[in-house]
PDB file of C-alpha atoms in Angstrom:
ATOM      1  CA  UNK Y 203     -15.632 -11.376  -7.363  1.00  0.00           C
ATOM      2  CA  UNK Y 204     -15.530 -15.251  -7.641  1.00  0.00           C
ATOM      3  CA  UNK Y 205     -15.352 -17.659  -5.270  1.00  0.00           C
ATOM      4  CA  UNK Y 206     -12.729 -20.191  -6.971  1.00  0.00           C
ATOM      5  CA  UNK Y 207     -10.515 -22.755  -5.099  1.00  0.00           C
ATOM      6  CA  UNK Y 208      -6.688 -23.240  -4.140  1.00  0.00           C
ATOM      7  CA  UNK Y 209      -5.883 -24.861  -7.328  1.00  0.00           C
ATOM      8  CA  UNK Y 210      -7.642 -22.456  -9.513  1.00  0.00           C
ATOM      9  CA  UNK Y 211      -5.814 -19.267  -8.097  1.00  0.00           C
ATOM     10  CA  UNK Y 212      -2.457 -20.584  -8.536  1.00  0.00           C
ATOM     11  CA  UNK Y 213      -3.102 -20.670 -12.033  1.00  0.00           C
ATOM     12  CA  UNK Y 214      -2.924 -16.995 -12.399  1.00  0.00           C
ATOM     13  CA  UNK Y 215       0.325 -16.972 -11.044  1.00  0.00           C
ATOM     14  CA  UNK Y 216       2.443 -17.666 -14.069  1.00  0.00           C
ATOM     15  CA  UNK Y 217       6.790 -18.475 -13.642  1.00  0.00           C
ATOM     16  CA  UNK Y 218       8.655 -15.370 -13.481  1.00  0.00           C
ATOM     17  CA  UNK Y 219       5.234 -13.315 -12.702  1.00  0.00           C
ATOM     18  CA  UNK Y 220       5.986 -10.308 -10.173  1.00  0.00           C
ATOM     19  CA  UNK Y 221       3.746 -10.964  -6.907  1.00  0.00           C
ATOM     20  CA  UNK Y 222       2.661  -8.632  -4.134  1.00  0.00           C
ATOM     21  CA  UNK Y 223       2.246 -10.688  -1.149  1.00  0.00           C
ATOM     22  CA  UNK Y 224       0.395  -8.819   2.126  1.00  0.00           C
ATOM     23  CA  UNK Y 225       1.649 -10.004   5.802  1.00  0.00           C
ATOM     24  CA  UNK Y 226       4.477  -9.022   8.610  1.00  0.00           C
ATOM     25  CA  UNK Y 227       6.169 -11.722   9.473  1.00  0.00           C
ATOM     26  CA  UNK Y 228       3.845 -13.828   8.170  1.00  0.00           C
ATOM     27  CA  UNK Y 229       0.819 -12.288  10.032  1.00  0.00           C
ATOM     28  CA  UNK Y 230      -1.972 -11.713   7.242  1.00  0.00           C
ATOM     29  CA  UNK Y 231       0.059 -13.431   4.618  1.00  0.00           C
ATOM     30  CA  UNK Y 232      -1.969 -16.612   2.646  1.00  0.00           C
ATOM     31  CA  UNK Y 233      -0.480 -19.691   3.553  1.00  0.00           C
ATOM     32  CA  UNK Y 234      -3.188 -21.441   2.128  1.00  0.00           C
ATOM     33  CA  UNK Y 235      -2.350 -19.846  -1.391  1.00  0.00           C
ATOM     34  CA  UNK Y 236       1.882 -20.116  -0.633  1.00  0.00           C
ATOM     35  CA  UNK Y 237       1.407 -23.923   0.346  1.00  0.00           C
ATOM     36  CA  UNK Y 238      -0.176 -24.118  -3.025  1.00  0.00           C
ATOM     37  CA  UNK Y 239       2.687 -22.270  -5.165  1.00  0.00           C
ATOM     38  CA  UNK Y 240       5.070 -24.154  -3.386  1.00  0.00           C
ATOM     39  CA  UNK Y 241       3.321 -27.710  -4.440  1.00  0.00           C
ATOM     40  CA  UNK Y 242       3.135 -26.463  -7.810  1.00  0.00           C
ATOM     41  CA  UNK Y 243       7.091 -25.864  -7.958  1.00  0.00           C
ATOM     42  CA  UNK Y 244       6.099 -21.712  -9.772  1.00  0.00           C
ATOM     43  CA  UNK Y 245       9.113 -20.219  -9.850  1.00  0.00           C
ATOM     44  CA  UNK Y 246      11.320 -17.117 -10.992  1.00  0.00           C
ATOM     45  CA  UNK Y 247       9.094 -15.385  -8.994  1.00  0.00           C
ATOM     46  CA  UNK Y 248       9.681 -11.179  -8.342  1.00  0.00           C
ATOM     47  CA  UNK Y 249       8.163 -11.039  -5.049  1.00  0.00           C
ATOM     48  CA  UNK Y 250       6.954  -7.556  -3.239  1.00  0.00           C
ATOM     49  CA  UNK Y 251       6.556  -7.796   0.522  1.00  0.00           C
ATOM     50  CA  UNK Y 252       7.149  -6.253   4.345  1.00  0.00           C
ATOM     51  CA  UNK Y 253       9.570  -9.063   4.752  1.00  0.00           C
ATOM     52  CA  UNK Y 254      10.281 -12.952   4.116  1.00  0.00           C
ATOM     53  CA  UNK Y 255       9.144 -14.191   7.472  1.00  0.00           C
ATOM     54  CA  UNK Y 256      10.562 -17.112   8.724  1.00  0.00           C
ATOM     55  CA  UNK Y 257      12.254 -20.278   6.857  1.00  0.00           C
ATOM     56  CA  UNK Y 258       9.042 -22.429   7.915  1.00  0.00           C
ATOM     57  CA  UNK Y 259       6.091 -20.421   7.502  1.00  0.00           C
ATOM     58  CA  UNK Y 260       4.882 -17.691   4.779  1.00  0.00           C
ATOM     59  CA  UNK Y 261       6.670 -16.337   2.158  1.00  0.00           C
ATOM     60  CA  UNK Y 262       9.990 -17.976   3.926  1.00  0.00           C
ATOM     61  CA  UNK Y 263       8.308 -21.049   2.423  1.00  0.00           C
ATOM     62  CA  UNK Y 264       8.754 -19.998  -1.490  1.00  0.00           C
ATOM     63  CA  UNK Y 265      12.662 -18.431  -0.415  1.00  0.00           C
ATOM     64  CA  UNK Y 266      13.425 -22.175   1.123  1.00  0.00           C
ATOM     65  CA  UNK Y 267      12.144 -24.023  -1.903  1.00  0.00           C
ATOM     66  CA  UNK Y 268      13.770 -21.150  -4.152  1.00  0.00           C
ATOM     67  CA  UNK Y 269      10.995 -20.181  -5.885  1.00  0.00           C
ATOM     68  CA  UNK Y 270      11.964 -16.586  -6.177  1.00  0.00           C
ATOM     69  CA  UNK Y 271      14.334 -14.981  -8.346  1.00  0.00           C
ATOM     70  CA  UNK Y 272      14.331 -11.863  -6.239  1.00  0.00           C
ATOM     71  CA  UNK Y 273      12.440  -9.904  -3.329  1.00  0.00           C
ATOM     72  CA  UNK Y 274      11.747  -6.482  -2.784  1.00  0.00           C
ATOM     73  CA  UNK Y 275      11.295  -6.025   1.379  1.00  0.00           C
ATOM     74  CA  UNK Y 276      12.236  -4.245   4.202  1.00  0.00           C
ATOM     75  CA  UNK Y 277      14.424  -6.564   6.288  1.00  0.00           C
ATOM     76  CA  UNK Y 278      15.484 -10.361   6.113  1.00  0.00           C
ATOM     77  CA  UNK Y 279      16.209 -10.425   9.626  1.00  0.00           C
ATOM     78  CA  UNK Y 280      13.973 -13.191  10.846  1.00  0.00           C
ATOM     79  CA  UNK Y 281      15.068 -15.714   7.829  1.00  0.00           C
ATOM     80  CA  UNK Y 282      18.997 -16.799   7.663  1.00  0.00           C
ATOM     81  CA  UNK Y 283      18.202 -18.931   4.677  1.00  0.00           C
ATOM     82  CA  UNK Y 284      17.015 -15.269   2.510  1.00  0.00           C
ATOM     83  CA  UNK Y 285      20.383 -14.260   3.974  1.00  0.00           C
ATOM     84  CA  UNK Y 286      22.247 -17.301   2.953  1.00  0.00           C
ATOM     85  CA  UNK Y 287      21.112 -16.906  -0.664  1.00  0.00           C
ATOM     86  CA  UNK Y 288      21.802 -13.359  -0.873  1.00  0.00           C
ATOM     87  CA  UNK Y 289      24.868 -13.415  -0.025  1.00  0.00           C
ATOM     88  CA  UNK Y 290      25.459 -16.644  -1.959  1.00  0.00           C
ATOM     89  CA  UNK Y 291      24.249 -14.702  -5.194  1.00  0.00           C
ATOM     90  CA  UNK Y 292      21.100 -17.238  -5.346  1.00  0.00           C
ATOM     91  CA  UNK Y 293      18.461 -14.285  -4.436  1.00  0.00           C
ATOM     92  CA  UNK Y 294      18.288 -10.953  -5.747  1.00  0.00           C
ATOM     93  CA  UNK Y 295      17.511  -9.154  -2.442  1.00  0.00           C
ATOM     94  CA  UNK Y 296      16.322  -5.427  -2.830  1.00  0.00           C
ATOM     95  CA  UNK Y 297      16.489  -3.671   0.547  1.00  0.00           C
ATOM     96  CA  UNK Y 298      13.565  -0.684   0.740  1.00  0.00           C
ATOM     97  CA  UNK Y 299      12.587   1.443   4.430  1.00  0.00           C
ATOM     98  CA  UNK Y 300       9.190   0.002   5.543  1.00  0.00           C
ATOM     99  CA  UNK Y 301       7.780   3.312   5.346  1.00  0.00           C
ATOM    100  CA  UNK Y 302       9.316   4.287   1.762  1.00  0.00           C
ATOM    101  CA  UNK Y 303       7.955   0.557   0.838  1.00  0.00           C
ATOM    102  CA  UNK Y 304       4.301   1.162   2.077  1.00  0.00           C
ATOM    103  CA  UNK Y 305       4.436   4.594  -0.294  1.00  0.00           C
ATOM    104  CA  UNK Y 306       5.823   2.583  -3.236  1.00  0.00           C
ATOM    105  CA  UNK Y 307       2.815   0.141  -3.437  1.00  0.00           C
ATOM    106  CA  UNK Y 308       0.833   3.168  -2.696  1.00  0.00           C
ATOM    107  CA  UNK Y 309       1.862   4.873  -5.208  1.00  0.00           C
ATOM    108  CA  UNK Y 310       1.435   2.225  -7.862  1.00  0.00           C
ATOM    109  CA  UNK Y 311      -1.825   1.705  -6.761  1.00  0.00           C
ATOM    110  CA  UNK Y 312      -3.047   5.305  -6.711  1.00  0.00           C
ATOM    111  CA  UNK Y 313      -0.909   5.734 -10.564  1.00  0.00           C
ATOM    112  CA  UNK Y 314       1.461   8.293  -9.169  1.00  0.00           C
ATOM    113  CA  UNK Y 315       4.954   8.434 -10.728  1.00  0.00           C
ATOM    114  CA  UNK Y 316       6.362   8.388  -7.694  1.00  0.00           C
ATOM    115  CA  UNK Y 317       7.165   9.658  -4.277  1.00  0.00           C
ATOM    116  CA  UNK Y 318       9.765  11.598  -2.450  1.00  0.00           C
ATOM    117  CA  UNK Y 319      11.544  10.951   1.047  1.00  0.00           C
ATOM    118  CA  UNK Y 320      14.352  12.103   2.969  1.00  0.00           C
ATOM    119  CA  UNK Y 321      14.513   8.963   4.257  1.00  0.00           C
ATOM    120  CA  UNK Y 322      17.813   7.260   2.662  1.00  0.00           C
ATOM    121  CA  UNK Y 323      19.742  10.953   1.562  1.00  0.00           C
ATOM    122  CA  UNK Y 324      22.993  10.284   2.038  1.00  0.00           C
ATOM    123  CA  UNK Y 325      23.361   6.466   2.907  1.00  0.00           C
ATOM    124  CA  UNK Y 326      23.562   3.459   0.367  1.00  0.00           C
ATOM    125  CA  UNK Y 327      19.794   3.339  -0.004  1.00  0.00           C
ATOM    126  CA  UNK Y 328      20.479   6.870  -2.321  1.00  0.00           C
ATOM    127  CA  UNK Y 329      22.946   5.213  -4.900  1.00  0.00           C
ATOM    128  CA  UNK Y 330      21.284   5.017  -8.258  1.00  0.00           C
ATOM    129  CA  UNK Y 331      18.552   7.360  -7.490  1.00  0.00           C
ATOM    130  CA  UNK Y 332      17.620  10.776  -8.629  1.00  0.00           C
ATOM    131  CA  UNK Y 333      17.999  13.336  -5.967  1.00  0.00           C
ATOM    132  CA  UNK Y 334      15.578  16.578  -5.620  1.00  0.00           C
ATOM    133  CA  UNK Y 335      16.270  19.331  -3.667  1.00  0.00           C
ATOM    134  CA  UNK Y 336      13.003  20.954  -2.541  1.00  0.00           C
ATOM    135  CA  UNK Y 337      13.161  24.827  -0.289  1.00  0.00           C
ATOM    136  CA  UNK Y 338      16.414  23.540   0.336  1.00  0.00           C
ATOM    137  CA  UNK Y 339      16.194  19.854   1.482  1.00  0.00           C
ATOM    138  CA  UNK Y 340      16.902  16.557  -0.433  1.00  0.00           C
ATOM    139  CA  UNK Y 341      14.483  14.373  -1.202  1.00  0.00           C
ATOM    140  CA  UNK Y 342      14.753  11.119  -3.226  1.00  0.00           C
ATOM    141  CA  UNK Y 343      12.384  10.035  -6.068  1.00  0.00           C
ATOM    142  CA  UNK Y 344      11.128   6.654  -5.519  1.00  0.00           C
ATOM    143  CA  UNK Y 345       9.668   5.267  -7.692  1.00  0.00           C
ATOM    144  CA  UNK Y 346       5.889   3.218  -7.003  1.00  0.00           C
ATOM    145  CA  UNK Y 347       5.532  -0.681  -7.389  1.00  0.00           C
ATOM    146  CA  UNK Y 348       3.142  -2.920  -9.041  1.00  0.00           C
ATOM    147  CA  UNK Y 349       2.632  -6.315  -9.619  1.00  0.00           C
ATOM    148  CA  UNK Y 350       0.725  -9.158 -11.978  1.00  0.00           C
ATOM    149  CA  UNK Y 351      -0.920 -10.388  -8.799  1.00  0.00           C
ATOM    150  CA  UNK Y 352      -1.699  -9.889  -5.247  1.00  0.00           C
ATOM    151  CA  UNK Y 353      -2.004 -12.172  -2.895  1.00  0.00           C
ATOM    152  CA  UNK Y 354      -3.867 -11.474   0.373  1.00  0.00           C
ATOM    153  CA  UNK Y 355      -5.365 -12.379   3.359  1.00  0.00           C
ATOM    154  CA  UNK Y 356      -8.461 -11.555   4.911  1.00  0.00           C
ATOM    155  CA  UNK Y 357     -10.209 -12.500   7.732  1.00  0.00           C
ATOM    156  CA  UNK Y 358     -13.744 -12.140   5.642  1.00  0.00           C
ATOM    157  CA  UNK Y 359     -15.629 -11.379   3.081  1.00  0.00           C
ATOM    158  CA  UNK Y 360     -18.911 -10.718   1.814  1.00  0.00           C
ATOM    159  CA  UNK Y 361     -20.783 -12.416  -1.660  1.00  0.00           C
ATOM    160  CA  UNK Y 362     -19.536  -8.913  -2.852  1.00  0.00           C
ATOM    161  CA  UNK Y 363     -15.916  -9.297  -1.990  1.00  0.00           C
ATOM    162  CA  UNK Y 364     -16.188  -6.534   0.701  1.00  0.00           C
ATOM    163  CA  UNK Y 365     -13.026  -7.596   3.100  1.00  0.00           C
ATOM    164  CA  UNK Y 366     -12.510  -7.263   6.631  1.00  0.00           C
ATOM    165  CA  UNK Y 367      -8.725  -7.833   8.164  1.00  0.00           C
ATOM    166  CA  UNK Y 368      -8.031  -9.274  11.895  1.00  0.00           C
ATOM    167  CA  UNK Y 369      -6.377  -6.386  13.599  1.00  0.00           C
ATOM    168  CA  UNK Y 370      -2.878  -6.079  12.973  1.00  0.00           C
ATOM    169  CA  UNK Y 371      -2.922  -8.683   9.699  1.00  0.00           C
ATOM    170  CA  UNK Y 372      -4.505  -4.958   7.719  1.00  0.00           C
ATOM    171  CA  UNK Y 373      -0.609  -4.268   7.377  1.00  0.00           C
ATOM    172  CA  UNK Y 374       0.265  -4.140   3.826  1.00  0.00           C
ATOM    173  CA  UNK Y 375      -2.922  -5.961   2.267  1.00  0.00           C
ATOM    174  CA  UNK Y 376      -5.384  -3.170   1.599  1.00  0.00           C
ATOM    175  CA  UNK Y 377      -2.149  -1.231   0.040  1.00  0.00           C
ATOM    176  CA  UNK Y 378      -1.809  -4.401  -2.229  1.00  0.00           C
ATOM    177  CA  UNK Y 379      -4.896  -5.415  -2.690  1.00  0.00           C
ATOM    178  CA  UNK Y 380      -4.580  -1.500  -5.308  1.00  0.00           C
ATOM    179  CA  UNK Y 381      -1.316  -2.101  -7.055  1.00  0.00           C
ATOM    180  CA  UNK Y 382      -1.930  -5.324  -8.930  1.00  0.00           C
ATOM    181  CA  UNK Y 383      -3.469  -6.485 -12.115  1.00  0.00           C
ATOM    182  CA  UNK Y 384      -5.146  -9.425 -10.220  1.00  0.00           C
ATOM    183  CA  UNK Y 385      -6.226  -9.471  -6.497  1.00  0.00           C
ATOM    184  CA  UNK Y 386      -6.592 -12.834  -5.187  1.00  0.00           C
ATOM    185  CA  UNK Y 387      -7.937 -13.127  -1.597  1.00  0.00           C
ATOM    186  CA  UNK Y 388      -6.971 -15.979   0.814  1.00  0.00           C
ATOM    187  CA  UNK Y 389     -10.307 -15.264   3.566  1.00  0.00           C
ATOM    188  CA  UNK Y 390     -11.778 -17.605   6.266  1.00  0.00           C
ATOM    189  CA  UNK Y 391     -14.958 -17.203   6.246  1.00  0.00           C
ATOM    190  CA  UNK Y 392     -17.966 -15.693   3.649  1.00  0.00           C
ATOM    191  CA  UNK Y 393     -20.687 -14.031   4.883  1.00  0.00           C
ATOM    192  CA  UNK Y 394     -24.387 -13.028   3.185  1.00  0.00           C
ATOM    193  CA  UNK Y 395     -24.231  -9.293   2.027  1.00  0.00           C
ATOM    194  CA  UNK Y 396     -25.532  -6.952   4.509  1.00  0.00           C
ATOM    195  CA  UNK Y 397     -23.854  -8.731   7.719  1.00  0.00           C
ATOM    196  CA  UNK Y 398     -20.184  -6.735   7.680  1.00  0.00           C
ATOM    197  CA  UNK Y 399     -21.193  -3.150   8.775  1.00  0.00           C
ATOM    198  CA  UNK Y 400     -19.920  -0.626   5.958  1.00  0.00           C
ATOM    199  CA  UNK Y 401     -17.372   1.078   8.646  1.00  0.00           C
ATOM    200  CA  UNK Y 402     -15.814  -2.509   8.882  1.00  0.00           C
ATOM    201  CA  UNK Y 403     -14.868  -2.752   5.541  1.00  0.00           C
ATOM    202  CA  UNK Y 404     -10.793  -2.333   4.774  1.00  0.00           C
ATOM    203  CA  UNK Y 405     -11.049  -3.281   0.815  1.00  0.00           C
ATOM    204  CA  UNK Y 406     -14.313  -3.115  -1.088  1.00  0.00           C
ATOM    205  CA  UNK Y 407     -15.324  -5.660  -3.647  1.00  0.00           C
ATOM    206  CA  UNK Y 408     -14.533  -3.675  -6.591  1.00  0.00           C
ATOM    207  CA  UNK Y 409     -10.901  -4.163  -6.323  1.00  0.00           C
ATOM    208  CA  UNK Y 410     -11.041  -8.298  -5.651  1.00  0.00           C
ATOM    209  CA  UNK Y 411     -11.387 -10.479  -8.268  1.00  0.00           C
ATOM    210  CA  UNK Y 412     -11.247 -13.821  -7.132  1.00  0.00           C
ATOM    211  CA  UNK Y 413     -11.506 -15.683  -3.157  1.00  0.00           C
ATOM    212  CA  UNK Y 414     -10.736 -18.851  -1.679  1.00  0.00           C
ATOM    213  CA  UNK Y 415     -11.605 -20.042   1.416  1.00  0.00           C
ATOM    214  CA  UNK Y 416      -9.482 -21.379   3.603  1.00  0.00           C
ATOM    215  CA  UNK Y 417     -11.717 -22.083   6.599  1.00  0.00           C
ATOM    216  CA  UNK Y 418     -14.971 -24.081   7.077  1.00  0.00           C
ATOM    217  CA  UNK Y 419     -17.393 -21.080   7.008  1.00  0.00           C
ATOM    218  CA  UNK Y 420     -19.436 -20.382   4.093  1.00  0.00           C
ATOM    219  CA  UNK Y 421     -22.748 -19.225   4.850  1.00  0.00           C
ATOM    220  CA  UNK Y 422     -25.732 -18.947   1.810  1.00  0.00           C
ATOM    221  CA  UNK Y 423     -25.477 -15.490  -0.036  1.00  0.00           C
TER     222      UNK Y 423
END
């Protein structure tokens, strides 16, 4: 991995690129990277998350300054202005299950061609989809998710990009951190190589290509 700085990584996030972005409600999610986009005015943006937060903080912030074209979440609950624009027809707003959405990056990380859940048979969420029937129950094929980048937050790393979350803020970032062509890792600190004990570890180094540090801590490698 490299260590490269705010206005470096937004260059890899191109107008109309599709982005994974890690965080629940905005917990784990890189603000530091977000604040960035949203200076930079990079929009059309396909964006892949839990959720769009709220209308001041995370990926609320890119909705609000409509940066995105359209987001692919589980709910919209906590942010009226992602509701205003849907239903204005100013955000494409796809609706997925949390659980179904967790298995769709998943599965685009692991290069499956999908997944199947009951979860959805019979309700809206089954309308366009193909339907399996399996020892007798129906099943819908979902199909996995990808993205150009991912954008994620960590609460460390090592010099070899080894990355260790802050309880809860795991949520969707190690998922993420599989399913894109570029991972780009929003951490606080960097520590010398050896000091995170190998249980620790969420994401290993292999998968991150670049970091910036949004803290104060960077220790010699």
């Amino acid at each position: 991995m490299k260590v490269i700085s705010f206005d470096e990584a937004v260059e890899y996030i191109k107008p109309g690129s599709t982005v994974m972005i890690g965080g629940f409600l905005g917990v784990g999610t890189p603000e530091g990277i977000i604040d960035k986009i949203v200076d930079r005015k990079i929009g059309e943006l396909t964006v892949i998350a839990n959720d769009t937060a709220f209308e001041d903080r995370g990926i609320g912030k890119l909705v609000k300054n409509k940066l995105c074209k359209k987001v692919i979440v589980s709910h919209i609950g906590t942010n009226p202005e992602t509701q205003r624009q849907m239903i204005a027809g100013e955000l494409e707003v796809e609706l997925v299950p949390q659980g179904t959405l967790a298995e769709r990056v998943r599965a685009g990380g692991a290069g499956l061609g999908g997944i199947l859940t009951p979860t959805g048979v019979g309700t809206i969420v089954e309308n366009g989809k193909q339907v399996i029937e399996i020892e007798g129950k129906k099943y819908l094929l979902e199909l996995p998710l990808k993205a150009d980048v991912a954008l994620i937050k960590a609460k460390k790393c090592d010099y070899y990009g080894n990355l260790v979350y802050n309880l809860t803020a795991t949520n969707f970032n190690p998922l993420m951190a599989l399913a894109a062509e570029i991972v780009i890792v929003e951490v606080e600190e960097i520590v010398p190589v050896g000091s995170i004990p190998p249980d620790e570890v969420k994401t290993p180094g292999v998968l991150v290509d670049y970091v910036v540090v949004s803290g104060v801590k960077r220790y010699a490698s």
